[in-house]
Structure formats: structure tokens, C-alpha cells
Coordinates of C-alpha atoms and ligand atoms in Angstrom, one line a residue:
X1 CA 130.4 1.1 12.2
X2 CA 129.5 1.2 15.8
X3 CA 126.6 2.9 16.8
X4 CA 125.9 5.6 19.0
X5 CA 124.1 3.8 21.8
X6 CA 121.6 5.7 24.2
X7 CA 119.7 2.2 25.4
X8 CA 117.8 2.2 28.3
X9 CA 119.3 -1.1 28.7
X10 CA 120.6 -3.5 28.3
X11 CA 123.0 -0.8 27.3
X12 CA 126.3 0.0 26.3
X13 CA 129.3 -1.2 28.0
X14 CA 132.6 0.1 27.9
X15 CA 135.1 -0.8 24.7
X16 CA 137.6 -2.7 26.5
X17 CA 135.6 -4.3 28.2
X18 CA 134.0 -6.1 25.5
X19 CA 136.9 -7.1 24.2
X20 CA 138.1 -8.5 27.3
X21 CA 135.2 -10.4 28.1
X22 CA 135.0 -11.7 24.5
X23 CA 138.7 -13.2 24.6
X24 CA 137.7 -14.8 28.1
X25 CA 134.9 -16.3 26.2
X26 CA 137.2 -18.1 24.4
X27 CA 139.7 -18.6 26.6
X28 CA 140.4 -17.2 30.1
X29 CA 143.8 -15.6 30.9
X30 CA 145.2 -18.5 29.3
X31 CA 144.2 -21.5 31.6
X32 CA 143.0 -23.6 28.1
X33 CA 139.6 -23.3 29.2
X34 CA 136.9 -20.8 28.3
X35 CA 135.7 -18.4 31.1
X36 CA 131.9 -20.2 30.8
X37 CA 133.0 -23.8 31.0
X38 CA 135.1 -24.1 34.1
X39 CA 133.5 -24.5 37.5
X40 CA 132.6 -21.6 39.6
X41 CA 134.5 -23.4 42.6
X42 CA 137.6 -23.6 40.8
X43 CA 140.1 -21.0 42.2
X44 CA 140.2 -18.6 38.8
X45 CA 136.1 -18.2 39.1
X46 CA 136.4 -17.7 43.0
X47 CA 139.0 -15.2 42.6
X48 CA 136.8 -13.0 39.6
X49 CA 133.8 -13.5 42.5
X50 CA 135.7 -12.4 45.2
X51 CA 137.3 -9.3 42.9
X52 CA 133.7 -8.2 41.7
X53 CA 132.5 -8.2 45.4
X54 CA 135.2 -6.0 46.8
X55 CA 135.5 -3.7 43.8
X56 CA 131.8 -2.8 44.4
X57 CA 132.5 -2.2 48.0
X58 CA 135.6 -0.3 47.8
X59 CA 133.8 2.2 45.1
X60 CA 130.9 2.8 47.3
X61 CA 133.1 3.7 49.9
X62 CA 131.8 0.7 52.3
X63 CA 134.9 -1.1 53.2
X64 CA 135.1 -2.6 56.5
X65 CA 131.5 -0.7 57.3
X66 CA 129.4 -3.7 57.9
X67 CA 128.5 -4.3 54.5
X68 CA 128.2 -7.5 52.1
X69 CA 128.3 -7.5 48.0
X70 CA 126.0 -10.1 46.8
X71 CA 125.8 -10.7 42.7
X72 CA 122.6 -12.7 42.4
X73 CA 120.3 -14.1 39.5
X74 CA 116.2 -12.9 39.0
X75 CA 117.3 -9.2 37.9
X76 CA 115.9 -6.3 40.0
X77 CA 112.5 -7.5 39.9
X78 CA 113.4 -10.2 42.0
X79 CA 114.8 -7.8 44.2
X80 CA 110.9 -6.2 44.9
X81 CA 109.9 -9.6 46.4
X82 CA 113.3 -10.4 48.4
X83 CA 113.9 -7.2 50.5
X84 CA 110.2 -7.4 51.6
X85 CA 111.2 -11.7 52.6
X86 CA 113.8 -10.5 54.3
X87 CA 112.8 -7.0 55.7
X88 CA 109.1 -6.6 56.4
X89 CA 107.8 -7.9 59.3
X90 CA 104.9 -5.4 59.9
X91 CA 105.0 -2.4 57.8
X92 CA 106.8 -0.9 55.2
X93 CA 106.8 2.5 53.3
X94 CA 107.4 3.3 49.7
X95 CA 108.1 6.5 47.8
X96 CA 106.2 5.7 44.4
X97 CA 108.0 7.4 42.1
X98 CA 107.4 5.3 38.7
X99 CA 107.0 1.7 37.2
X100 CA 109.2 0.6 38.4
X101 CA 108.5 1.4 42.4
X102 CA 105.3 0.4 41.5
X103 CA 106.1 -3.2 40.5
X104 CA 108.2 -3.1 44.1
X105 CA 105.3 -2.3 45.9
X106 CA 102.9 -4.8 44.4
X107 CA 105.5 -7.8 45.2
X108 CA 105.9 -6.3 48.9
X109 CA 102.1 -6.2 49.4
X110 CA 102.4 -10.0 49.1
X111 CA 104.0 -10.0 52.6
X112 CA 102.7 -6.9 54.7
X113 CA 101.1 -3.4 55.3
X114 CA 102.5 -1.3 53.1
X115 CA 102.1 2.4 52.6
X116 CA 103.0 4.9 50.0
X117 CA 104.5 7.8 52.0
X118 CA 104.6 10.1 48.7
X119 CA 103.9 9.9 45.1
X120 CA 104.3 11.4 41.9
X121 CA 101.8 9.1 40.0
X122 CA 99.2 12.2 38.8
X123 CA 101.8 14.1 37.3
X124 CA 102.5 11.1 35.7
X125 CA 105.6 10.8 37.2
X126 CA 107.3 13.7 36.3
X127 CA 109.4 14.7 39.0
X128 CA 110.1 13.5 42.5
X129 CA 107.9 14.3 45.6
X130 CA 109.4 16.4 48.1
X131 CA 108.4 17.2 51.8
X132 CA 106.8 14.4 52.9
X133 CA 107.6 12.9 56.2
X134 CA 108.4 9.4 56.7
X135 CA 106.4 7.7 59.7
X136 CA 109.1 6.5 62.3
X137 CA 107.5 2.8 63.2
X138 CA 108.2 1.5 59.1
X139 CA 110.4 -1.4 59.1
X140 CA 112.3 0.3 56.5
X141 CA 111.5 2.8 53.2
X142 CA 112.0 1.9 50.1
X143 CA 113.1 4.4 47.5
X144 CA 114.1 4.4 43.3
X145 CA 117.0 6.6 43.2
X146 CA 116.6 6.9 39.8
X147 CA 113.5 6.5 37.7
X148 CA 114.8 5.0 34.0
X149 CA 111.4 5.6 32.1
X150 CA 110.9 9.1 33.4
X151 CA 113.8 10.4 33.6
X152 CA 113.6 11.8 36.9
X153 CA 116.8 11.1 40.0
X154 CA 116.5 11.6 43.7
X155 CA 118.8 14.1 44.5
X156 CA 118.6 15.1 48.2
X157 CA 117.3 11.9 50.2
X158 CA 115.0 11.6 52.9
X159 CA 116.8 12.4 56.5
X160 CA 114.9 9.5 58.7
X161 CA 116.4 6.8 61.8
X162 CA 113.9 4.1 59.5
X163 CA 116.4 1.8 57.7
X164 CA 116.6 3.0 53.7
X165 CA 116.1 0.2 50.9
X166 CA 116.7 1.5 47.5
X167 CA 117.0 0.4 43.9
X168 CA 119.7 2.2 42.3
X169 CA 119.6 -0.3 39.0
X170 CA 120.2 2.6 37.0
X171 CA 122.3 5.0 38.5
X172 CA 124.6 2.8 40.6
X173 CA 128.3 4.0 40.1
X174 CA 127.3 7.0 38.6
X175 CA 127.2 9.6 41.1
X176 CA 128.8 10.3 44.6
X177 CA 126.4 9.7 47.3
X178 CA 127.1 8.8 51.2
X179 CA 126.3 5.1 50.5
X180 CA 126.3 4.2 54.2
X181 CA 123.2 6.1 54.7
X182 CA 121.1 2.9 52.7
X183 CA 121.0 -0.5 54.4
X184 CA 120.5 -2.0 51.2
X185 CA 121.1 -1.1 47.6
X186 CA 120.1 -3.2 45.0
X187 CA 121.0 -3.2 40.9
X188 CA 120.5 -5.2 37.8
X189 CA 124.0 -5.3 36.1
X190 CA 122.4 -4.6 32.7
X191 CA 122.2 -0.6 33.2
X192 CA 125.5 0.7 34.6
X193 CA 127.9 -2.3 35.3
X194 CA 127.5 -5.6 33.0
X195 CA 125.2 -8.1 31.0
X196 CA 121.9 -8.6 32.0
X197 CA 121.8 -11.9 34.5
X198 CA 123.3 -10.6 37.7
X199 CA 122.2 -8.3 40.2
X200 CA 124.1 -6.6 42.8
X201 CA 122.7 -6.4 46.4
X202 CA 124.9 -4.5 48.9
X203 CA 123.3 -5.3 52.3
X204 CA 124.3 -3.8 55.7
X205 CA 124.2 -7.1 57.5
X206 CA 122.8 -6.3 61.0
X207 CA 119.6 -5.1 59.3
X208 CA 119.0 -9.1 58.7
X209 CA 117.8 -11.4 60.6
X210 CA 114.9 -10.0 62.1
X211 CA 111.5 -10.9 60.5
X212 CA 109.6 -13.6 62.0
X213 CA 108.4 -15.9 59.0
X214 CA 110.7 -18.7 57.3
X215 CA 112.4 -17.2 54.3
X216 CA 113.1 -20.2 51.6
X217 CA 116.6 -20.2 50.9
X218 CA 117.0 -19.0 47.9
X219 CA 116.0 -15.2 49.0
X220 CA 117.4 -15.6 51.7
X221 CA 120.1 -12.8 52.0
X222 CA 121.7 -14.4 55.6
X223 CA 122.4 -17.9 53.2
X224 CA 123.7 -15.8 50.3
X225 CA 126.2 -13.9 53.1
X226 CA 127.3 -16.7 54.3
X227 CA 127.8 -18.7 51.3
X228 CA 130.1 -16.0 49.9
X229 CA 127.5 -15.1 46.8
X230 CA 127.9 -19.0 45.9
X231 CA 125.2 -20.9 47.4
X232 CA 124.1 -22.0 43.9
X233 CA 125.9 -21.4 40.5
X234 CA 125.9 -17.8 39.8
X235 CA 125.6 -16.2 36.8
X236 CA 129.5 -16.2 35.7
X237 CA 129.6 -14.5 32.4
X238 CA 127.8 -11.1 34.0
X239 CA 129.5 -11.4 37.2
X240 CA 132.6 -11.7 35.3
X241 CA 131.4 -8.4 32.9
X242 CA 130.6 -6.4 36.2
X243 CA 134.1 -7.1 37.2
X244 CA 135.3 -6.1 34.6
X245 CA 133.3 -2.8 34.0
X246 CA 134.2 -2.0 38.1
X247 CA 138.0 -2.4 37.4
X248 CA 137.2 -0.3 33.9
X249 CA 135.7 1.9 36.7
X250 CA 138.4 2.1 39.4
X251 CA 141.5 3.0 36.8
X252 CA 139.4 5.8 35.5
X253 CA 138.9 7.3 38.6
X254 CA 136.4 5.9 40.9
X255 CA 132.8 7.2 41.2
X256 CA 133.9 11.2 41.5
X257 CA 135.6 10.5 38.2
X258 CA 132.7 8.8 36.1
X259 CA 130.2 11.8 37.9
X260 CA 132.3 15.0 36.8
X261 CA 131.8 13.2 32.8
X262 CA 128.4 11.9 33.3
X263 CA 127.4 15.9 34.9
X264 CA 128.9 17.4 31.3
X265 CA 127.0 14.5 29.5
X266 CA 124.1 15.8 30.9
X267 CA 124.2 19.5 30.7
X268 CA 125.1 19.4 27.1
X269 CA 121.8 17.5 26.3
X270 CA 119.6 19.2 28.9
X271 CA 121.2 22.7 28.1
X272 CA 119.8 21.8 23.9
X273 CA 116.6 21.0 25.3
X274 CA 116.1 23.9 26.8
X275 CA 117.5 26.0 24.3
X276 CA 116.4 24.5 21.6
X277 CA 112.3 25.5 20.9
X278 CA 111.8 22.2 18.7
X279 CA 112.3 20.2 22.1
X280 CA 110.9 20.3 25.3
X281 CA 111.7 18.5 28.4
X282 CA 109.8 15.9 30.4
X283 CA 111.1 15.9 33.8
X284 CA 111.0 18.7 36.2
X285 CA 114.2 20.3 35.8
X286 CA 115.9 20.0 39.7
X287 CA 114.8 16.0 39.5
X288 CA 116.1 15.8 36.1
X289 CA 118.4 12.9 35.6
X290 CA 121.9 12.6 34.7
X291 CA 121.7 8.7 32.9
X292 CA 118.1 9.5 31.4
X293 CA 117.2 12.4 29.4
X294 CA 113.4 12.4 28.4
X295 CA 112.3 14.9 25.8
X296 CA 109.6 15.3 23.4
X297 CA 109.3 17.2 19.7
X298 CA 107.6 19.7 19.7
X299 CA 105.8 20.1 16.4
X300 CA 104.9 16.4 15.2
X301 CA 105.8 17.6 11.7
X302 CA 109.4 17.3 12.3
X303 CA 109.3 13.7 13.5
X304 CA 110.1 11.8 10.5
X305 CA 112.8 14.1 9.6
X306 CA 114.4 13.8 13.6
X307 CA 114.9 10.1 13.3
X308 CA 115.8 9.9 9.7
X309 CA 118.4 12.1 10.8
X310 CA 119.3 10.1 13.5
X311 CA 119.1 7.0 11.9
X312 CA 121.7 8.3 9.4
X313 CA 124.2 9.3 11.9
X314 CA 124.1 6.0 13.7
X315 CA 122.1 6.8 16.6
X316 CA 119.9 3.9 18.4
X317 CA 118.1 3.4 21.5
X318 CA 116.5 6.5 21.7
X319 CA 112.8 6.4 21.8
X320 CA 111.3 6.7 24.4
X321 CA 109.0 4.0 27.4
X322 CA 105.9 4.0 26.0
X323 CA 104.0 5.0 29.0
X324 CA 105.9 8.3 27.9
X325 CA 106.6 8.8 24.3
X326 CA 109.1 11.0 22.7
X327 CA 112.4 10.1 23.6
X328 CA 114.8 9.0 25.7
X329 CA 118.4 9.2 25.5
X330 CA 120.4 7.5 28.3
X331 CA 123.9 8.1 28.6
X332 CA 125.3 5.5 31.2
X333 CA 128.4 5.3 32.2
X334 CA 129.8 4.1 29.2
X335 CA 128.6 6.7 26.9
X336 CA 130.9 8.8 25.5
X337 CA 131.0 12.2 25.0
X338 CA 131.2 12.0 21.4
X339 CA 127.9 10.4 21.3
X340 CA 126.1 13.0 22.9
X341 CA 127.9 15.5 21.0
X342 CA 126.7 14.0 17.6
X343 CA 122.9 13.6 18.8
X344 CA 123.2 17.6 20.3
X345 CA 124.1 18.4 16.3
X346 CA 121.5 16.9 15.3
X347 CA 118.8 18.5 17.1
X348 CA 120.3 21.7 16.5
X349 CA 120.5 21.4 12.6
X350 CA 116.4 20.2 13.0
X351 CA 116.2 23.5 14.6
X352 CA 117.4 25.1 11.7
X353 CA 115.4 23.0 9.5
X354 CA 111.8 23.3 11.2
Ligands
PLP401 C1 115.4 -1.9 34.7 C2 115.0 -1.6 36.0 C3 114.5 -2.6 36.9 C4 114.2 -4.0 36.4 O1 115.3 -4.7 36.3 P1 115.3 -6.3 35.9 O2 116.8 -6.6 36.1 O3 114.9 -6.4 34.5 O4 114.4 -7.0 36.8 C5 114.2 -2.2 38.2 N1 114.4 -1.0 38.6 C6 114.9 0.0 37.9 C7 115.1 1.3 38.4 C8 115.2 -0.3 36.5 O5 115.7 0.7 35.8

């Protein structure tokens, strides 16, 4: 039986699109040759590229706006180190608003001044600073739009003229936002859009080309533009996956489609949570995340009985980051419904229970 799957990620990807990109495995729309053995010059892997890059651009809304789709390897966390190669030349700002804007900042301290223009850290990341005011001479700010181990999503962002960086890993495609306010959006597939190994970098491309030191040429965004997302080989299984999981994306809808299902997702859980005096929530509620839900129990005693119950009905991925506890549920994009409906049950029989 397939299980109810609320990873963090690498998380769950839609039906179809495991079965698609299982038969490709084996053989690729029926050119005799599997999917990972031909070369990514040949003119089927150019064409899935070329379809990956403009299907990401088309759902953001940034067509013909300046913009350039990159699927590169080294996950988001190479990501930290390449927007400040590419973008820092004196000073950059940073909204710290978790681990993992933390692990951004420590790779762009490597390369400049940084500064933390607002943090959440005391409250141990529980919600999302507000009201701070962004100094006008950064090169740009960087910014988590949505914080996986806490649970917490930007919702109104910062109104500056200072270029906006941000690392939408895990909410990219998810919600309805006026992409063309960010210069550059990066994501690791493995959370909305594929298999781990490729990251998407959507990069406005007059914000490059303006730091002074030599960037090596694999961070170097200008090479990737120019070489099409092909200046070495890229990671073709996940690119292909993304594809895939875009397309998946498209027929349903677009991005307002997936955001109406992910909002009633996320009102069922959060609406249990509050209701429900056996759980209490993590996150402040107006930061509170649509993908991540963090919750904890709140007598201990009922623990065992929780996941033995949830274990029984098939549910995985749900505890929480350790540098939380409690639990986490994420409900991506590929979630269904049904999923959330089945773990809601269950904490509403251990209500009865306790
Ligand atoms: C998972 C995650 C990362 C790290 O991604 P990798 O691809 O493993 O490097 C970075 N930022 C956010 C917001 C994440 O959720």
C-alpha cells in the first residue's frame, strides 16, 4: 500500500509522474534507448532541457521579462555560495529567518560584509520579522520565502529598489506571487518539482555581470546563460522529473490552481490544530505555512499512542527537525487531499482518546 507521505523532502511527487519517469528509465518515448544512457546533446535530451526551462518560466509568469531558467547540480546549498560569487561586491543583507538562511549567510560571509537586517533567531524561529527597513546601498537582500523546519512563509515581502535574492526551495510553484519582483529565485527540485540532484535558478540577467572578482566557471551564472543550462553534463534524470512534475503542473492549472488546493490543505490541518486541545501549533499563526505544518502534543502521554496510530494508517514523514521536535507534516504540492484528511482523523480520534 502506498503511504501517506508528509516528507520534508525529498518528498512526494505526483502519481503520474512516477510512472512516466520510470518507463523513461527504461526506455524513452520509444527511441530504444533509456532516458539516462543517451547523451544530453542529443536532440531528445536538448528538447526535455529546453521544455523544463520554459515551463518554469511560463508558470512564474516571466516570459519574455528578462529572465533565464537554469537547472544546475550542488542542491540549494550551493546556491548560498554562488549568488554571493556572482552578486556581492561590497555588501549584502540577509533576513535570518532559520537554518537554513543561516547556512546562506555563513557561505556569503566568505565573500563580503554582510548584515542581518532582521531576525527571528530568539524566538527560535517562530515566525517572520516584520518592520524592518532594508538599508538602500546593499547589493541585494537575500530572503527564505519559506522556512521548511519551522514552518513559518513570508507572506507580504519587503517593498525596497535593492535587488531581491531569495530561496524558494520549498514553496516554489506553490503559491501566486509577482515573481518579477525577485532578481533571482533559487530551488532544490527535491521539495516541490523533482528528484533531488537539480536545482532551479531563475536569474534576471541584467543583475549579472557586475562584481569585480573572477568568478570560476562553474558558479558562474553568465557561463550557465550562455551555455543554455549545458555547460557541463546536467543532472538528466531530475531535470527530466522537474519536467515532468511542471507539465503535471501546467494541465492542472498553473500555480493559481495548485494554491486554491494547497490553501484547503492547509486550513484543514491548521484549523485541527487549533481546535483540537491535544495539539498546539508552532509557528505564529499569520507566518504559518501552507507546505509545512509544525505542531507539538500536548500531553507527552499520548505520544506513543499518536504515532502508533499513525503508523497503522500509513502515515510517514511526519516528525518533526530536530532543532524543533514534535511534528511536521508537509503537504507539497503533490499531497493529496486524502492524505491530510486521514492524518486530521487521526488526531481527532486521539482527542477523543486522551
Ligand atoms: C532543503 C532546503 C535547502 C537545502 O537544499 P539542498 O538542495 O539539500 O542543498 C535550502 N533551503 C531551503 C529553504 C530548504 O528547504
Amino acid at each position: 500500500m502506498k503511504k501517506h507521505n508528509f516528507s520534508a523532502g525529498p518528498c512526494i511527487l505526483p502519481k503520474e509522474v512516477m510512472q512516466k519517469a520510470s518507463e523513461a528509465v527504461l526506455e524513452l518515448d520509444g527511441i530504444g534507448l533509456s532516458l539516462i544512457e543517451i547523451s544530453h546533446r542529443s536532440k531528445e535530451f536538448v528538447a526535455i532541457m529546453d521544455k523544463a526551462r520554459s515551463l518554469a518560466l511560463e508558470l512564474l509568469g516571466l516570459e519574455g521579462k528578462g529572465y533565464q531558467a537554469l537547472f544546475l547540480h550542488g542542491g540549494a546549498s550551493l546556491q548560498f555560495l554562488m549568488t554571493a560569487y556572482n552578486l556581492l561586491d561590497k555588501k549584502a543583507g540577509y533576513v535570518n529567518t532559520g537554518t537554513w538562511s543561516q547556512k546562506a549567510i555563513k557561505e556569503a560571509r566568505l565573500l563580503g560584509d554582510v548584515v542581518e537586517v532582521a531576525s527571528s533567531q530568539e524566538q527560535n524561529f517562530n515566525h517572520i520579522p516584520k518592520g524592518y527597513s532594508v538599508p538602500s546601498d546593499l547589493d541585494y537582500l537575500h530572503l527564505t520565502s519559506n522556512n521548511t523546519i519551522f514552518g513559518t512563509q513570508i507572506k507580504e515581502f519587503p517593498k525596497t529598489n535593492v535587488p531581491l535574492v531569495c530561496d524558494m526551495s520549498s514553496d516554489i510553484f506553490s503559491r501566486q506571487l509577482d515573481f518579477s519582483k525577485f532578481d533571482l529565485i533559487y530551488a532544490g527540485a527535491q521539495k516541490n518539482m523533482g528528484p533531488a540532484g537539480a536545482t532551479l535558478v531563475v536569474v534576471k540577467e541584467d543583475i549579472l555581470g557586475k562584481v569585480s572578482r573572477k568568478i570560476p566557471s562553474m558558479l558562474d551564472y553568465s557561463i550557465h546563460v550562455k551555455q543554455e543550462s549545458m555547460f557541463n553534463t546536467p543532472p538528466v534524470f531530475a531535470v527530466y522529473v522537474s519536467m515532468l512534475t511542471l507539465q503535471w503542473l501546467k494541465d492542472l492549472g498553473g500555480i493559481a490552481a495548485i494554491e486554491e488546493i494547497n490553501e484547503r490543505k492547509a486550513n484543514l490541518i491548521y484549523s485541527e490544530i487549533d481546535l483540537n486541545p491535544v495539539f498546539s501549533g508552532y509557528a505564529a499563526k499569520e507566518d504559518r505555512s501552507l507546505m509545512n505544518a509544525t505542531f507539538n502534543i500536548t500531553d507527552d502521554a499520548l505520544k506513543d499512542t499518536f504515532d502508533t496510530m499513525c503508523k497503522e494508517a500509513g502515515i510517514s514523514g511526519i516528525n518533526g527537525h530536530r532543532s524543533v521536535g514534535g511534528y511536521r507534516a508537509s503537504m507539497y504540492n503533490a499531497l493529496p487531499m486524502e492524505s491530510v484528511g486521514v492524518l486530521v482523523d487521526i488526531m481527532s480520534e486521539l482527542e477523543k482518546k486522551g
